[in-house]
PDB file of C-alpha atoms and ligand atoms in Angstrom:
ATOM      1  CA  MET A 225     -25.318 -46.267  23.454  1.00 90.00           C
ATOM      2  CA  PHE A 226     -25.102 -44.843  26.965  1.00 87.00           C
ATOM      3  CA  PHE A 227     -21.713 -43.157  26.351  1.00 88.00           C
ATOM      4  CA  ALA A 228     -22.594 -42.165  22.797  1.00 91.00           C
ATOM      5  CA  VAL A 229     -25.715 -40.344  23.879  1.00 92.00           C
ATOM      6  CA  LEU A 230     -23.864 -38.670  26.720  1.00 89.00           C
ATOM      7  CA  TYR A 231     -21.007 -37.573  24.353  1.00 90.00           C
ATOM      8  CA  VAL A 232     -23.174 -36.164  21.627  1.00 92.00           C
ATOM      9  CA  GLY A 233     -25.821 -34.713  23.938  1.00 92.00           C
ATOM     10  CA  PHE A 234     -23.322 -32.900  26.198  1.00 89.00           C
ATOM     11  CA  ALA A 235     -21.203 -31.682  23.273  1.00 91.00           C
ATOM     12  CA  LEU A 236     -24.253 -30.148  21.604  1.00 92.00           C
ATOM     13  CA  ALA A 237     -25.456 -28.674  24.884  1.00 91.00           C
ATOM     14  CA  SER A 238     -21.993 -27.219  25.640  1.00 88.00           C
ATOM     15  CA  MET A 239     -21.844 -25.707  22.185  1.00 89.00           C
ATOM     16  CA  ALA A 240     -25.291 -24.142  22.584  1.00 92.00           C
ATOM     17  CA  ILE A 241     -24.430 -22.756  26.032  1.00 90.00           C
ATOM     18  CA  THR A 242     -20.964 -21.374  25.179  1.00 88.00           C
ATOM     19  CA  ARG A 243     -21.640 -20.197  21.585  1.00 88.00           C
ATOM     20  CA  PHE A 244     -25.094 -18.672  22.023  1.00 89.00           C
ATOM     21  CA  VAL A 245     -26.612 -18.540  25.523  1.00 91.00           C
ATOM     22  CA  LEU A 246     -23.640 -17.127  27.571  1.00 88.00           C
ATOM     23  CA  PRO A 247     -22.375 -14.752  24.824  1.00 88.00           C
ATOM     24  CA  GLY A 248     -26.003 -13.575  24.384  1.00 89.00           C
ATOM     25  CA  LEU A 249     -26.133 -12.842  28.113  1.00 89.00           C
ATOM     26  CA  GLY A 250     -22.731 -11.110  27.973  1.00 85.00           C
ATOM     27  CA  VAL A 251     -21.340 -13.713  30.473  1.00 84.00           C
ATOM     28  CA  GLY A 252     -17.804 -15.096  30.109  1.00 83.00           C
ATOM     29  CA  ARG A 253     -15.459 -15.064  27.148  1.00 86.00           C
ATOM     30  CA  VAL A 254     -13.665 -17.301  24.611  1.00 88.00           C
ATOM     31  CA  LEU A 255     -10.384 -18.485  26.165  1.00 87.00           C
ATOM     32  CA  ASP A 256      -8.274 -19.257  23.090  1.00 88.00           C
ATOM     33  CA  PRO A 257      -9.251 -17.271  19.995  1.00 87.00           C
ATOM     34  CA  ARG A 258      -6.784 -19.073  17.687  1.00 90.00           C
ATOM     35  CA  PRO A 259      -8.334 -20.844  14.687  1.00 87.00           C
ATOM     36  CA  LEU A 260      -8.981 -24.601  14.896  1.00 87.00           C
ATOM     37  CA  ASN A 261      -6.837 -26.960  12.840  1.00 84.00           C
ATOM     38  CA  PRO A 262      -8.401 -28.060   9.537  1.00 83.00           C
ATOM     39  CA  ARG A 263     -10.532 -31.163   9.966  1.00 90.00           C
ATOM     40  CA  GLN A 264      -9.986 -31.038  13.792  1.00 92.00           C
ATOM     41  CA  VAL A 265     -13.601 -31.716  14.747  1.00 93.00           C
ATOM     42  CA  ARG A 266     -13.899 -34.642  12.327  1.00 94.00           C
ATOM     43  CA  ARG A 267     -10.711 -36.206  13.848  1.00 94.00           C
ATOM     44  CA  GLU A 268     -12.015 -35.607  17.407  1.00 94.00           C
ATOM     45  CA  ILE A 269     -15.360 -37.269  16.662  1.00 95.00           C
ATOM     46  CA  ALA A 270     -13.649 -40.263  15.017  1.00 95.00           C
ATOM     47  CA  LEU A 271     -11.337 -40.834  18.012  1.00 94.00           C
ATOM     48  CA  SER A 272     -14.200 -40.240  20.454  1.00 94.00           C
ATOM     49  CA  ALA A 273     -16.314 -42.893  18.662  1.00 94.00           C
ATOM     50  CA  LEU A 274     -13.558 -45.396  19.408  1.00 95.00           C
ATOM     51  CA  SER A 275     -13.445 -44.287  23.050  1.00 93.00           C
ATOM     52  CA  VAL A 276     -17.203 -44.601  23.330  1.00 93.00           C
ATOM     53  CA  LEU A 277     -16.877 -48.201  22.102  1.00 94.00           C
ATOM     54  CA  ILE A 278     -14.119 -48.890  24.593  1.00 94.00           C
ATOM     55  CA  PHE A 279     -16.033 -47.398  27.553  1.00 91.00           C
ATOM     56  CA  GLY A 280     -19.123 -49.354  26.518  1.00 91.00           C
ATOM     57  CA  VAL A 281     -17.294 -52.675  26.247  1.00 92.00           C
ATOM     58  CA  GLY A 282     -15.428 -51.729  29.438  1.00 89.00           C
ATOM     59  CA  LEU A 283     -18.690 -51.894  31.375  1.00 88.00           C
ATOM     60  CA  LEU A 284     -18.312 -55.654  31.172  1.00 91.00           C
ATOM     61  CA  VAL A 285     -15.564 -55.385  33.835  1.00 92.00           C
ATOM     62  CA  PRO A 286     -17.893 -54.132  36.655  1.00 90.00           C
ATOM     63  CA  TRP A 287     -20.451 -56.608  35.430  1.00 91.00           C
ATOM     64  CA  VAL A 288     -17.972 -59.524  35.783  1.00 93.00           C
ATOM     65  CA  LEU A 289     -16.960 -58.234  39.225  1.00 92.00           C
ATOM     66  CA  VAL A 290     -20.633 -58.273  40.371  1.00 91.00           C
ATOM     67  CA  GLN A 291     -21.414 -61.618  38.683  1.00 92.00           C
ATOM     68  CA  ASN A 292     -18.509 -63.277  40.478  1.00 92.00           C
ATOM     69  CA  GLY A 293     -19.285 -61.770  43.862  1.00 90.00           C
ATOM     70  CA  TRP A 294     -16.124 -59.672  44.024  1.00 92.00           C
ATOM     71  CA  ALA A 295     -18.157 -56.529  44.107  1.00 89.00           C
ATOM     72  CA  GLU A 296     -21.711 -55.611  45.099  1.00 90.00           C
ATOM     73  CA  VAL A 297     -24.052 -52.907  43.844  1.00 90.00           C
ATOM     74  CA  THR A 298     -26.854 -51.689  46.105  1.00 90.00           C
ATOM     75  CA  LEU A 299     -30.165 -50.494  44.756  1.00 89.00           C
ATOM     76  CA  GLN A 300     -32.295 -49.233  47.651  1.00 85.00           C
ATOM     77  CA  VAL A 301     -30.320 -46.541  49.497  1.00 87.00           C
ATOM     78  CA  PRO A 302     -31.268 -43.179  50.975  1.00 92.00           C
ATOM     79  CA  VAL A 303     -30.591 -39.994  48.945  1.00 93.00           C
ATOM     80  CA  TRP A 304     -27.969 -38.726  51.459  1.00 95.00           C
ATOM     81  CA  ARG A 305     -25.921 -41.910  50.892  1.00 93.00           C
ATOM     82  CA  VAL A 306     -26.056 -41.471  47.103  1.00 93.00           C
ATOM     83  CA  LEU A 307     -24.859 -37.897  47.471  1.00 95.00           C
ATOM     84  CA  ALA A 308     -22.058 -38.881  49.831  1.00 95.00           C
ATOM     85  CA  GLU A 309     -20.980 -41.619  47.455  1.00 94.00           C
ATOM     86  CA  CYS A 310     -20.989 -39.152  44.553  1.00 94.00           C
ATOM     87  CA  VAL A 311     -18.614 -36.806  46.502  1.00 94.00           C
ATOM     88  CA  VAL A 312     -16.278 -39.783  47.269  1.00 95.00           C
ATOM     89  CA  LEU A 313     -16.317 -40.924  43.657  1.00 95.00           C
ATOM     90  CA  LEU A 314     -15.647 -37.427  42.331  1.00 92.00           C
ATOM     91  CA  LEU A 315     -12.664 -37.035  44.710  1.00 93.00           C
ATOM     92  CA  TRP A 316     -11.374 -40.499  43.703  1.00 94.00           C
ATOM     93  CA  ASN A 317     -11.903 -39.574  40.019  1.00 92.00           C
ATOM     94  CA  ASP A 318      -9.607 -36.579  40.442  1.00 90.00           C
ATOM     95  CA  LEU A 319      -6.926 -38.652  42.086  1.00 93.00           C
ATOM     96  CA  HIS A 320      -7.198 -41.379  39.437  1.00 93.00           C
ATOM     97  CA  PHE A 321      -7.226 -38.870  36.592  1.00 93.00           C
ATOM     98  CA  TYR A 322      -4.314 -36.834  37.909  1.00 94.00           C
ATOM     99  CA  LEU A 323      -2.052 -39.863  38.400  1.00 94.00           C
ATOM    100  CA  HIS A 324      -2.862 -41.368  35.005  1.00 94.00           C
ATOM    101  CA  HIS A 325      -2.617 -37.985  33.291  1.00 95.00           C
ATOM    102  CA  ARG A 326       0.856 -37.343  34.775  1.00 94.00           C
ATOM    103  CA  LEU A 327       1.921 -40.842  33.789  1.00 95.00           C
ATOM    104  CA  LEU A 328       0.772 -40.165  30.208  1.00 95.00           C
ATOM    105  CA  HIS A 329       2.893 -36.970  30.130  1.00 96.00           C
ATOM    106  CA  HIS A 330       6.039 -39.071  30.815  1.00 94.00           C
ATOM    107  CA  ARG A 331       8.365 -38.637  27.800  1.00 93.00           C
ATOM    108  CA  LEU A 332       8.216 -42.398  27.047  1.00 94.00           C
ATOM    109  CA  LEU A 333       4.420 -42.391  26.818  1.00 94.00           C
ATOM    110  CA  PHE A 334       3.360 -38.894  25.721  1.00 94.00           C
ATOM    111  CA  GLN A 335       4.056 -39.089  21.989  1.00 93.00           C
ATOM    112  CA  ARG A 336       2.434 -42.437  21.455  1.00 94.00           C
ATOM    113  CA  PHE A 337      -0.528 -42.484  23.888  1.00 94.00           C
ATOM    114  CA  HIS A 338      -1.419 -38.917  24.885  1.00 95.00           C
ATOM    115  CA  LEU A 339      -0.517 -36.773  21.827  1.00 94.00           C
ATOM    116  CA  PRO A 340      -3.759 -37.695  20.024  1.00 93.00           C
ATOM    117  CA  HIS A 341      -5.644 -35.780  22.809  1.00 94.00           C
ATOM    118  CA  HIS A 342      -3.230 -32.862  22.667  1.00 94.00           C
ATOM    119  CA  ARG A 343      -3.473 -32.436  18.893  1.00 92.00           C
ATOM    120  CA  SER A 344      -6.503 -30.385  19.875  1.00 90.00           C
ATOM    121  CA  VAL A 345      -4.398 -27.334  20.886  1.00 89.00           C
ATOM    122  CA  VAL A 346      -7.567 -25.199  20.885  1.00 91.00           C
ATOM    123  CA  THR A 347     -10.204 -27.440  22.379  1.00 91.00           C
ATOM    124  CA  THR A 348     -13.846 -27.989  21.456  1.00 92.00           C
ATOM    125  CA  PRO A 349     -16.625 -29.905  23.212  1.00 90.00           C
ATOM    126  CA  TRP A 350     -15.875 -32.696  20.713  1.00 93.00           C
ATOM    127  CA  SER A 351     -12.336 -33.043  22.156  1.00 92.00           C
ATOM    128  CA  THR A 352     -13.751 -34.525  25.350  1.00 90.00           C
ATOM    129  CA  TYR A 353     -13.335 -38.238  24.440  1.00 91.00           C
ATOM    130  CA  ALA A 354     -10.660 -37.782  21.756  1.00 93.00           C
ATOM    131  CA  PHE A 355      -8.174 -40.247  23.256  1.00 92.00           C
ATOM    132  CA  HIS A 356      -5.729 -42.882  22.075  1.00 95.00           C
ATOM    133  CA  PRO A 357      -7.400 -46.255  22.892  1.00 94.00           C
ATOM    134  CA  VAL A 358      -4.780 -46.932  25.652  1.00 95.00           C
ATOM    135  CA  GLU A 359      -5.706 -43.635  27.321  1.00 94.00           C
ATOM    136  CA  ALA A 360      -9.414 -44.551  27.032  1.00 93.00           C
ATOM    137  CA  VAL A 361      -8.740 -47.853  28.704  1.00 93.00           C
ATOM    138  CA  LEU A 362      -6.712 -46.241  31.572  1.00 92.00           C
ATOM    139  CA  LEU A 363      -9.329 -43.521  32.252  1.00 90.00           C
ATOM    140  CA  GLY A 364     -12.219 -45.967  31.799  1.00 89.00           C
ATOM    141  CA  SER A 365     -10.875 -48.094  34.672  1.00 90.00           C
ATOM    142  CA  VAL A 366     -11.882 -45.412  37.252  1.00 91.00           C
ATOM    143  CA  LEU A 367     -14.678 -47.463  38.927  1.00 90.00           C
ATOM    144  CA  ILE A 368     -12.811 -50.730  39.429  1.00 91.00           C
ATOM    145  CA  VAL A 369     -10.906 -49.999  42.647  1.00 93.00           C
ATOM    146  CA  PRO A 370     -13.785 -48.220  44.400  1.00 93.00           C
ATOM    147  CA  MET A 371     -16.159 -51.071  43.549  1.00 92.00           C
ATOM    148  CA  LEU A 372     -13.772 -53.589  45.017  1.00 92.00           C
ATOM    149  CA  LEU A 373     -13.633 -51.622  48.269  1.00 93.00           C
ATOM    150  CA  TRP A 374     -17.243 -50.573  48.851  1.00 92.00           C
ATOM    151  CA  SER A 375     -20.787 -51.558  47.795  1.00 91.00           C
ATOM    152  CA  PHE A 376     -21.755 -48.385  45.966  1.00 93.00           C
ATOM    153  CA  SER A 377     -25.311 -47.602  44.932  1.00 93.00           C
ATOM    154  CA  LEU A 378     -26.188 -48.030  41.283  1.00 92.00           C
ATOM    155  CA  ALA A 379     -27.314 -44.357  41.239  1.00 93.00           C
ATOM    156  CA  ALA A 380     -23.860 -43.091  42.317  1.00 93.00           C
ATOM    157  CA  LEU A 381     -22.059 -45.430  39.861  1.00 93.00           C
ATOM    158  CA  VAL A 382     -24.246 -44.126  36.980  1.00 91.00           C
ATOM    159  CA  ALA A 383     -23.960 -40.509  38.209  1.00 92.00           C
ATOM    160  CA  LEU A 384     -20.163 -40.429  38.027  1.00 90.00           C
ATOM    161  CA  PRO A 385     -19.786 -40.711  34.194  1.00 87.00           C
ATOM    162  CA  ILE A 386     -22.738 -38.305  33.768  1.00 88.00           C
ATOM    163  CA  LEU A 387     -21.228 -35.692  36.161  1.00 88.00           C
ATOM    164  CA  SER A 388     -17.712 -36.087  34.859  1.00 85.00           C
ATOM    165  CA  LEU A 389     -18.813 -35.852  31.184  1.00 85.00           C
ATOM    166  CA  THR A 390     -20.924 -32.770  31.904  1.00 85.00           C
ATOM    167  CA  TYR A 391     -17.926 -31.121  33.371  1.00 83.00           C
ATOM    168  CA  ASN A 392     -15.480 -32.446  30.820  1.00 85.00           C
ATOM    169  CA  SER A 393     -17.610 -31.201  27.932  1.00 85.00           C
ATOM    170  CA  LEU A 394     -17.837 -27.725  29.430  1.00 83.00           C
ATOM    171  CA  GLY A 395     -14.109 -27.914  30.337  1.00 85.00           C
ATOM    172  CA  HIS A 396     -13.187 -28.432  26.692  1.00 90.00           C
ATOM    173  CA  ALA A 397     -15.649 -25.801  25.379  1.00 88.00           C
ATOM    174  CA  ASN A 398     -12.904 -23.101  25.255  1.00 89.00           C
ATOM    175  CA  TYR A 399     -15.147 -20.679  27.137  1.00 88.00           C
ATOM    176  CA  GLN A 400     -14.587 -19.091  30.557  1.00 84.00           C
ATOM    177  CA  ALA A 401     -17.998 -19.181  32.158  1.00 76.00           C
ATOM    178  CA  LEU A 402     -17.194 -19.502  35.857  1.00 75.00           C
ATOM    179  CA  PRO A 403     -15.789 -16.631  37.955  1.00 71.00           C
ATOM    180  CA  VAL A 404     -12.000 -16.533  37.691  1.00 68.00           C
ATOM    181  CA  GLY A 405     -11.802 -16.489  41.563  1.00 68.00           C
ATOM    182  CA  TRP A 406     -13.125 -20.034  41.883  1.00 68.00           C
ATOM    183  CA  ARG A 407      -9.617 -21.421  42.419  1.00 66.00           C
ATOM    184  CA  TRP A 408     -10.728 -24.671  44.065  1.00 68.00           C
ATOM    185  CA  LEU A 409     -12.555 -25.765  40.940  1.00 68.00           C
ATOM    186  CA  SER A 410     -10.538 -26.690  37.844  1.00 65.00           C
ATOM    187  CA  ASN A 411     -12.674 -24.727  35.397  1.00 72.00           C
ATOM    188  CA  ALA A 412     -12.355 -24.516  31.645  1.00 79.00           C
ATOM    189  CA  ARG A 413      -9.573 -21.970  31.979  1.00 83.00           C
ATOM    190  CA  SER A 414      -7.331 -24.528  33.774  1.00 85.00           C
ATOM    191  CA  HIS A 415      -7.720 -27.167  31.117  1.00 88.00           C
ATOM    192  CA  HIS A 416      -7.442 -24.682  28.263  1.00 88.00           C
ATOM    193  CA  LEU A 417      -4.051 -23.663  29.718  1.00 90.00           C
ATOM    194  CA  HIS A 418      -3.046 -27.357  29.859  1.00 92.00           C
ATOM    195  CA  HIS A 419      -3.801 -27.815  26.169  1.00 92.00           C
ATOM    196  CA  ALA A 420      -2.211 -24.491  25.158  1.00 91.00           C
ATOM    197  CA  CYS A 421       1.029 -25.194  27.155  1.00 91.00           C
ATOM    198  CA  PHE A 422       1.176 -28.989  26.801  1.00 89.00           C
ATOM    199  CA  ARG A 423       1.932 -29.315  30.507  1.00 91.00           C
ATOM    200  CA  GLY A 424       0.765 -28.314  34.039  1.00 91.00           C
ATOM    201  CA  ASN A 425      -2.859 -28.204  35.400  1.00 91.00           C
ATOM    202  CA  TYR A 426      -3.206 -32.017  35.177  1.00 92.00           C
ATOM    203  CA  GLY A 427      -6.255 -32.176  37.499  1.00 88.00           C
ATOM    204  CA  PHE A 428      -9.840 -32.844  36.422  1.00 81.00           C
ATOM    205  CA  LEU A 429     -12.662 -31.299  38.466  1.00 82.00           C
ATOM    206  CA  PHE A 430     -10.697 -29.855  41.396  1.00 83.00           C
ATOM    207  CA  THR A 431      -7.377 -28.103  41.719  1.00 86.00           C
ATOM    208  CA  PHE A 432      -6.091 -29.696  44.946  1.00 87.00           C
ATOM    209  CA  MET A 433      -3.878 -32.279  43.240  1.00 89.00           C
ATOM    210  CA  ASP A 434      -2.118 -29.638  41.145  1.00 91.00           C
ATOM    211  CA  ARG A 435      -1.609 -27.538  44.269  1.00 91.00           C
ATOM    212  CA  TRP A 436      -0.266 -30.453  46.299  1.00 93.00           C
ATOM    213  CA  PHE A 437       2.182 -31.460  43.554  1.00 94.00           C
ATOM    214  CA  GLY A 438       3.134 -27.888  42.521  1.00 94.00           C
ATOM    215  CA  THR A 439       1.882 -28.264  38.890  1.00 94.00           C
ATOM    216  CA  THR A 440      -0.520 -25.304  38.792  1.00 91.00           C
ATOM    217  CA  LEU A 441       0.060 -22.999  35.784  1.00 91.00           C
ATOM    218  CA  PRO A 442      -0.122 -19.200  36.228  1.00 89.00           C
ATOM    219  CA  ASP A 443      -3.147 -17.486  34.554  1.00 86.00           C
ATOM    220  CA  ASP A 444      -0.942 -15.839  31.921  1.00 87.00           C
ATOM    221  CA  ALA A 445       0.984 -19.035  31.034  1.00 84.00           C
ATOM    222  CA  ALA A 446      -0.462 -19.188  27.494  1.00 82.00           C
ATOM    223  CA  ASP A 447      -0.551 -15.484  26.635  1.00 86.00           C
ATOM    224  CA  ASP A 448       2.673 -15.496  24.537  1.00 87.00           C
ATOM    225  CA  VAL A 449       1.832 -18.650  22.593  1.00 86.00           C
ATOM    226  CA  ILE A 450      -1.666 -17.384  21.848  1.00 88.00           C
ATOM    227  CA  SER A 451      -0.391 -14.006  20.650  1.00 87.00           C
ATOM    228  CA  LEU A 452       2.175 -15.712  18.433  1.00 88.00           C
ATOM    229  CA  GLY A 453      -0.513 -18.111  17.032  1.00 84.00           C
ATOM    230  CA  LEU A 454      -2.836 -15.190  16.245  1.00 84.00           C
ATOM    231  CA  GLU A 455       0.016 -13.295  14.464  1.00 86.00           C
ATOM    232  CA  ARG A 456       0.842 -16.356  12.399  1.00 83.00           C
ATOM    233  CA  ALA A 457      -2.843 -16.972  11.552  1.00 79.00           C
ATOM    234  CA  GLY A 458      -3.200 -13.312  10.537  1.00 77.00           C
ATOM    235  CA  SER A 459      -0.102 -13.413   8.319  1.00 68.00           C
ATOM    236  CA  THR A 460      -1.163 -16.696   6.665  1.00 61.00           C
ATOM    237  CA  ARG A 461      -4.567 -15.118   5.933  1.00 55.00           C
ATOM    238  CA  SER A 462      -3.051 -12.028   4.400  1.00 52.00           C
ATOM    239  CA  ASP A 463      -0.550 -14.151   2.370  1.00 53.00           C
ATOM    240  CA  ARG A 464      -3.493 -16.121   0.929  1.00 50.00           C
ATOM    241  CA  PHE A 465      -5.370 -12.917   0.247  1.00 44.00           C
ATOM    242  CA  SER A 466      -2.458 -11.333  -1.608  1.00 49.00           C
ATOM    243  CA  ALA A 467      -1.752 -14.549  -3.517  1.00 46.00           C
ATOM    244  CA  GLY A 468      -5.384 -14.762  -4.517  1.00 43.00           C
TER     245      GLY A 468
HETATM  246 ZN1   ZN B 656      -2.442 -33.808  28.938  1.00 83.17          ZN
HETATM  247 ZN1   ZN B 657      -8.220 -32.195  27.432  1.00 83.17          ZN
END
């Protein structure tokens, strides 16, 4: 229920913000204007429902760690410590995501385990959890190593999925809301380029991993493929019109 509420709530909020609020204020722009694939959103929601189930059942792992004394969760901690732990967990999340994401782009793994996420070439807030179950298990394991190394506060452990899903939902909303100059933050533009080009920009919240490993895509990386897609969509529409 926790992940389902987060997924649906943030997807609806992202849609409201990027379809109505920001365009109404004249802030930002749609990143990829190509049409969505037919039945795309229905497929994304079905795959995401499976991921929600996997993430929910996966919470048993930290529970088992705590029950057996292999990890500890602290309850009464000062706010500064919760904030510091959130920063550490967000940085770890980027490292964990980048390594697993690059692994999933290996030619032996991509087709089988990561293509389901990339079938959303133009992303929507519903693409956020649209993973193959193996990818959901890999990404859902993010808290295990930190919990074995440090007694994190419950607040920071709960904050990580909330913060990352907020960002992930906006990151898949296909809308450039942040200033283009914020290069340190992997904004929606970075992840839209990853989906449009099927490579590069593998990071999650920050861009430091892509810069360190030389996998940053240039801003115009998807211009040609988007122009071609729009031309094809236009000719298909006019074919249908003349046939009708
Ligand atoms: Zn990918
Ligand atoms: Zn994505």
